[in-house]
Short mmCIF file of C-alpha atoms in Angstrom, two decimals:
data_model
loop_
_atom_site.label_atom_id
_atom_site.label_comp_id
_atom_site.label_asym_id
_atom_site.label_seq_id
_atom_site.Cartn_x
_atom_site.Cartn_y
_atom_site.Cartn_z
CA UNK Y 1 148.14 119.21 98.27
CA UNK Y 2 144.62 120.48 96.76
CA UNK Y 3 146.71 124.06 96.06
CA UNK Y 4 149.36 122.58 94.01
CA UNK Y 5 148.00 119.07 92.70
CA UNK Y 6 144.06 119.22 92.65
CA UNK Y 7 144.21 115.95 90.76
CA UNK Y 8 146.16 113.91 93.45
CA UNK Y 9 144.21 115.68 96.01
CA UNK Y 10 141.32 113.97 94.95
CA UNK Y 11 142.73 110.52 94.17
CA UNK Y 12 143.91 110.60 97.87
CA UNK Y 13 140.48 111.65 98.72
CA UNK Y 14 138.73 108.72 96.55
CA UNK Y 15 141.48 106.12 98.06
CA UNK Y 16 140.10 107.74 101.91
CA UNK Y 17 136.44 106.93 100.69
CA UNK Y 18 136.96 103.28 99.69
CA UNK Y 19 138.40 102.71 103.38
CA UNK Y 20 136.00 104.90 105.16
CA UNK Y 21 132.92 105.68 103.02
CA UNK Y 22 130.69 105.95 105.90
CA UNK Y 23 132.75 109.29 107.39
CA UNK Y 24 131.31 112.27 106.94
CA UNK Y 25 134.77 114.62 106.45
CA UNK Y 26 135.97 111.85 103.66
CA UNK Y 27 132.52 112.18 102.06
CA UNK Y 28 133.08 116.08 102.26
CA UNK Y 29 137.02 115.77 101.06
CA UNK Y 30 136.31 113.83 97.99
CA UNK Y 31 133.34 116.88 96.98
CA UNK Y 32 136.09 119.06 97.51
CA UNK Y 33 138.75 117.70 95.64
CA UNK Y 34 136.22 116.85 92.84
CA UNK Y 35 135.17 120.82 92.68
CA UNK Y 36 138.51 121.53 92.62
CA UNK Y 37 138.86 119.12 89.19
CA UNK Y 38 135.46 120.55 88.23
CA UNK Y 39 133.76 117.31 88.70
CA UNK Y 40 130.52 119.33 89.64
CA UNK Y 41 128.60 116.13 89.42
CA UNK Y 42 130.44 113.95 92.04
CA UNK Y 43 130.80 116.95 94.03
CA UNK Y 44 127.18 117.31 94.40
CA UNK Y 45 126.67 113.33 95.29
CA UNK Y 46 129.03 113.39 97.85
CA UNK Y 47 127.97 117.19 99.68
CA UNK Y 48 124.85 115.78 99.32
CA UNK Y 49 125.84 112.27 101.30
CA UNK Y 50 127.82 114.36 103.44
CA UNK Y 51 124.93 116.67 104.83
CA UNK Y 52 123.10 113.30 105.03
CA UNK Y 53 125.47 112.35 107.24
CA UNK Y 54 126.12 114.81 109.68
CA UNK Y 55 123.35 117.30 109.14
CA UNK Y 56 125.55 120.10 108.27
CA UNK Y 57 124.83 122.65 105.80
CA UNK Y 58 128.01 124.39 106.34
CA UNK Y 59 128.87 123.58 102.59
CA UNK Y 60 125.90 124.92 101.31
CA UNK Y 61 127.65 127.73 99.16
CA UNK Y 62 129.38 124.75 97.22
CA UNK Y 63 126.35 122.93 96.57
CA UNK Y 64 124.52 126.23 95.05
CA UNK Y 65 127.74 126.67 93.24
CA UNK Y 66 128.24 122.87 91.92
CA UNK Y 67 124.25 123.25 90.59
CA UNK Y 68 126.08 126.43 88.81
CA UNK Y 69 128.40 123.92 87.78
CA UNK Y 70 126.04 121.51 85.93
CA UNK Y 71 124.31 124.22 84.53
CA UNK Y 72 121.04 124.63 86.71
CA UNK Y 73 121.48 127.81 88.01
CA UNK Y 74 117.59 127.87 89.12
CA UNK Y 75 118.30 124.91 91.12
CA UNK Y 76 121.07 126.48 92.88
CA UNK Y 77 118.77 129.40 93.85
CA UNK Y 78 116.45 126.83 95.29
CA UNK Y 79 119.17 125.13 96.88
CA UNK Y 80 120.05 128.64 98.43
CA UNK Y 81 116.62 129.66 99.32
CA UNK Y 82 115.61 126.20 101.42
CA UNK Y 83 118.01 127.01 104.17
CA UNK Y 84 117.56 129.03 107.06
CA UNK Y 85 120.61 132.10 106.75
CA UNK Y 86 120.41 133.22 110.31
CA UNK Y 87 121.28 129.50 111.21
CA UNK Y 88 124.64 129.64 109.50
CA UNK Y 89 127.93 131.09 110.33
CA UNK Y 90 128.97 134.16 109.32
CA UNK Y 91 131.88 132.95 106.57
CA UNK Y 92 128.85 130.46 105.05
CA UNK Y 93 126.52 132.92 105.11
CA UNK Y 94 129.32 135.19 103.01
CA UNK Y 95 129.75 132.33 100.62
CA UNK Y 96 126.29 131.73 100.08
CA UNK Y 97 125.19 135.31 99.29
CA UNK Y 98 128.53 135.01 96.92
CA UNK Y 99 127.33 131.79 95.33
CA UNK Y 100 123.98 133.17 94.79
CA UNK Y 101 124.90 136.35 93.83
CA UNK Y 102 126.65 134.10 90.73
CA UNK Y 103 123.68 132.03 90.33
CA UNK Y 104 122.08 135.78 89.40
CA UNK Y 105 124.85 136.70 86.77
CA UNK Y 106 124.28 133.01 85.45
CA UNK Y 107 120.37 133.95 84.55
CA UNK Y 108 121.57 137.22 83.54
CA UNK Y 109 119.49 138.70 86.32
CA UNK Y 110 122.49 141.56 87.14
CA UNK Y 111 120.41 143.73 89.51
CA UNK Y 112 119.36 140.90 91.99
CA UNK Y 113 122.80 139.74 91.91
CA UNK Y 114 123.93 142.91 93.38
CA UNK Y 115 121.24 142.83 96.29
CA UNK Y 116 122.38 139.32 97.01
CA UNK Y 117 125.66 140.74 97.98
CA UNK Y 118 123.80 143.85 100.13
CA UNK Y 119 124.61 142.08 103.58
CA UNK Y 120 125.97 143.54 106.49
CA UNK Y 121 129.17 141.76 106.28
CA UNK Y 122 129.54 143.78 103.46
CA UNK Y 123 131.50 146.68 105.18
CA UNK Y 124 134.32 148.46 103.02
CA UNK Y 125 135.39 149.70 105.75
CA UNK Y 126 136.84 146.59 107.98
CA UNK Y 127 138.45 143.29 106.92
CA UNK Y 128 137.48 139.91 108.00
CA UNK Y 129 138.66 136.82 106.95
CA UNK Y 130 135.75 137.02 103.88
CA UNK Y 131 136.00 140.47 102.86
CA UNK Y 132 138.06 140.07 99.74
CA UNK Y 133 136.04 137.53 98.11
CA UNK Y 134 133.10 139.18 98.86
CA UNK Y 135 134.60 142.83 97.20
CA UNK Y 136 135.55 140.94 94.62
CA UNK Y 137 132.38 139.70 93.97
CA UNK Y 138 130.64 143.29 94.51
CA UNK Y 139 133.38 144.22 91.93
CA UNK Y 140 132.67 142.03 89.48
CA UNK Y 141 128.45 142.65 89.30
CA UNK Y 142 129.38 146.53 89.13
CA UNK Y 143 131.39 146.09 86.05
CA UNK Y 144 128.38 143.63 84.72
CA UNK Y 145 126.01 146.58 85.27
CA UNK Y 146 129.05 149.32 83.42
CA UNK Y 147 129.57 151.05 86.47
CA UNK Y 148 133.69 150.92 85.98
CA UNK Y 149 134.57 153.37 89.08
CA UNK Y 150 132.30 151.47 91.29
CA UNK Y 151 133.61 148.20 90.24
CA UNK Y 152 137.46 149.57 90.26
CA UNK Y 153 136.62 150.90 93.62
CA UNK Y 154 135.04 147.40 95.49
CA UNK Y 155 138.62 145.71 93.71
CA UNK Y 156 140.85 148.15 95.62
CA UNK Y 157 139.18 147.82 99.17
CA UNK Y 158 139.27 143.97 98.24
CA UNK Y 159 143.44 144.16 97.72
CA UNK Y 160 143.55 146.69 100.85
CA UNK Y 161 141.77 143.83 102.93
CA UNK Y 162 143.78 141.17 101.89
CA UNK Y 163 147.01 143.16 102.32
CA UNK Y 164 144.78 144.07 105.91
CA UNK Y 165 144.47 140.71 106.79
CA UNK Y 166 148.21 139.32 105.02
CA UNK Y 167 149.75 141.03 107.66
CA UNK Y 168 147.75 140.96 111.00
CA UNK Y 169 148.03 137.30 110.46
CA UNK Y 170 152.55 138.37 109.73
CA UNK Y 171 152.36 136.83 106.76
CA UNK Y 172 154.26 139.12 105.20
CA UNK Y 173 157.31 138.63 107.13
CA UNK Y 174 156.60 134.79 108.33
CA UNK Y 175 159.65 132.28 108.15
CA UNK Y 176 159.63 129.46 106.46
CA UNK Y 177 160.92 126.57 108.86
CA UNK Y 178 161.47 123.25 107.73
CA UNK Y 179 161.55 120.51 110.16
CA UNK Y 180 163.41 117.27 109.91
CA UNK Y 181 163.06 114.01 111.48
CA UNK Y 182 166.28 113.06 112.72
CA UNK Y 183 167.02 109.52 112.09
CA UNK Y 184 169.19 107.26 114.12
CA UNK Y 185 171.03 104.42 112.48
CA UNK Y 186 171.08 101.17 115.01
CA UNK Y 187 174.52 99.51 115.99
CA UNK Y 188 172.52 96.60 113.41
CA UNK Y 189 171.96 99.17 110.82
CA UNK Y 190 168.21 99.88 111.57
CA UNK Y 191 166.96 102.75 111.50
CA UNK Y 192 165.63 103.90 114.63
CA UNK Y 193 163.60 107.10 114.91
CA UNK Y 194 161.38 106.45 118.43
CA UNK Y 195 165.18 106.79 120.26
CA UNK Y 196 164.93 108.50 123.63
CA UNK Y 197 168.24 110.39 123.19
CA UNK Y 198 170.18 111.75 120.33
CA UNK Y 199 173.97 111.70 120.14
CA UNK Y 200 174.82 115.18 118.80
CA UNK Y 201 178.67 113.86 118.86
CA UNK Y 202 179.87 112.32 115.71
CA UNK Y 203 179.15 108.50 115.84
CA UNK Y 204 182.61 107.77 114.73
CA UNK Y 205 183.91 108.98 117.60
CA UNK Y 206 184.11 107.45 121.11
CA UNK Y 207 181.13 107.04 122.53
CA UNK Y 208 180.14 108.93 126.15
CA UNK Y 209 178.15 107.76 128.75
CA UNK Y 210 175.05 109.65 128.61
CA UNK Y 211 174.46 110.89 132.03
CA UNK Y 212 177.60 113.00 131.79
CA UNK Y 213 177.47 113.77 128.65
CA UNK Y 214 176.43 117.48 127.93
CA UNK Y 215 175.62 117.03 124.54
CA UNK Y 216 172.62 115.09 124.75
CA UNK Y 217 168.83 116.20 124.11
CA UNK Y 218 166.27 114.16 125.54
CA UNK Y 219 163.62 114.28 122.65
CA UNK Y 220 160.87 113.46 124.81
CA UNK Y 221 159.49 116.95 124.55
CA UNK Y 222 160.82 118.17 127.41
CA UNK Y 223 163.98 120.04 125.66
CA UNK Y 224 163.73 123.77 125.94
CA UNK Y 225 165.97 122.81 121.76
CA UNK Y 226 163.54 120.59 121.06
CA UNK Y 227 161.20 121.31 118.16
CA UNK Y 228 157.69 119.92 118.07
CA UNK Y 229 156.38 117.66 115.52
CA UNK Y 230 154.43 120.46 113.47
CA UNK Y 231 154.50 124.22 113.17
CA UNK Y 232 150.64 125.42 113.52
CA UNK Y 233 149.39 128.13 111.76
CA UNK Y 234 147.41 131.09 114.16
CA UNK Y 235 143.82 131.51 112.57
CA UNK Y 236 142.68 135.42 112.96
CA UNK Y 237 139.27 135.72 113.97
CA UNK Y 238 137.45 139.06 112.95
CA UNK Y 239 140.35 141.55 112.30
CA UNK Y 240 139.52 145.53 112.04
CA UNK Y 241 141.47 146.94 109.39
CA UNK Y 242 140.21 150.79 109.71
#
């Protein structure tokens, strides 16, 4: 719920971390939720505990931008600077130039914080999963500088890329499907959702043996009109959008 509630987000997150402080991913849900509330400050404790804990730097960009946050953008660049880029994935290493190309704008140095978004992942010319943020970005620095057609240009490929990526992934013309649970009412008047079979007669009526009864759906997964418990999402890798 961090899209549409950032505040409960992160109250479920600090509820997680009084149960299981000592876990890395609650450590790294509660800086999450708490940049997403722009608690810069707690973010920064807890990315901090969580690389401490696991050893990760793959939130790196959002402790450079969290020391943008508390106003040191000088530390951020530090922050930036101590880690090894070629070590880190390609989407972190896109969010880190990103976060450090901000860190730039934030000292008012414009020109280096258009070189720190000259990477190779920087191609106009293909979408991946981080090119509109990162044209964005470009975008933004180019109108910083005055150069309005540049900047107008970088916005466009950034809307092409996410329209690119919208629908290789089909979001444009994805369902919606909402899944129920289907709960069964006990002859005691439990409820009783763990049932092996589900009477699609009315229960009013007179009941049928199950074996020969053709409307029944064995819910142990096996049912070609079963649905599973979840619908997953398909993540995209690197998509070409030439």
């Amino acid at each position: 719920m961090i899209d549409e509630d950032p505040e409960l987000a992160h109250q479920h997150a600090l509820a997680a971390s009084r149960s299981a402080g000592r876990v890395g991913v609650v450590r790294e849900t509660v800086a999450i939720t708490a940049y997403a509330v722009g608690d810069f400050a707690l973010a920064l404790r807890e990315l901090r505990t969580h690389r401490r804990i696991t050893g990760s730097d793959e939130q790196l960009p959002l402790i450079v931008d969290s020391e943008r946050g508390v106003g040191r953008p000088d530390r951020a660049l530090e922050e930036g600077r101590a880690v090894d880029r070629s070590t880190l994935s390609v989407p972190v290493r896109v969010q880190l130039a990103i976060a450090m190309s901000g860190a730039r704008l934030d000292l008012g140095q414009t020109d280096r914080a258009l070189q720190e978004l000259e990477i190779p992942e920087a191609d106009p010319d293909r979408a991946f999963e981080w090119s509109p943020a990162l044209f964005s970005a470009r975008a933004a620095v180019l109108e910083e500088l005055g150069r309005a057609d540049e900047a107008a240009e970088w916005e466009r490929r950034a809307e092409i890329a996410a329209d690119a990526l919208d629908a290789a992934a089909g979001v444009a013309d994805r369902e919606v499907i909402v899944v129920e649970e289907i709960e069964l009412i006990d002859d005691e008047g439990g409820v009783d959702v763990a049932s092996g079979v589900i009477p699609l007669e009315d229960p009013r009526e007179d009941s049928v043996d199950a074996a020969d009864d053709e409307d029944v759906v064995e819910s142990d997964g096996t049912s070609d009109d079963a649905n599973s418990g979840g619908a997953g999402v398909e993540q995209h890798g690197e998509e070409d959008a030439r």
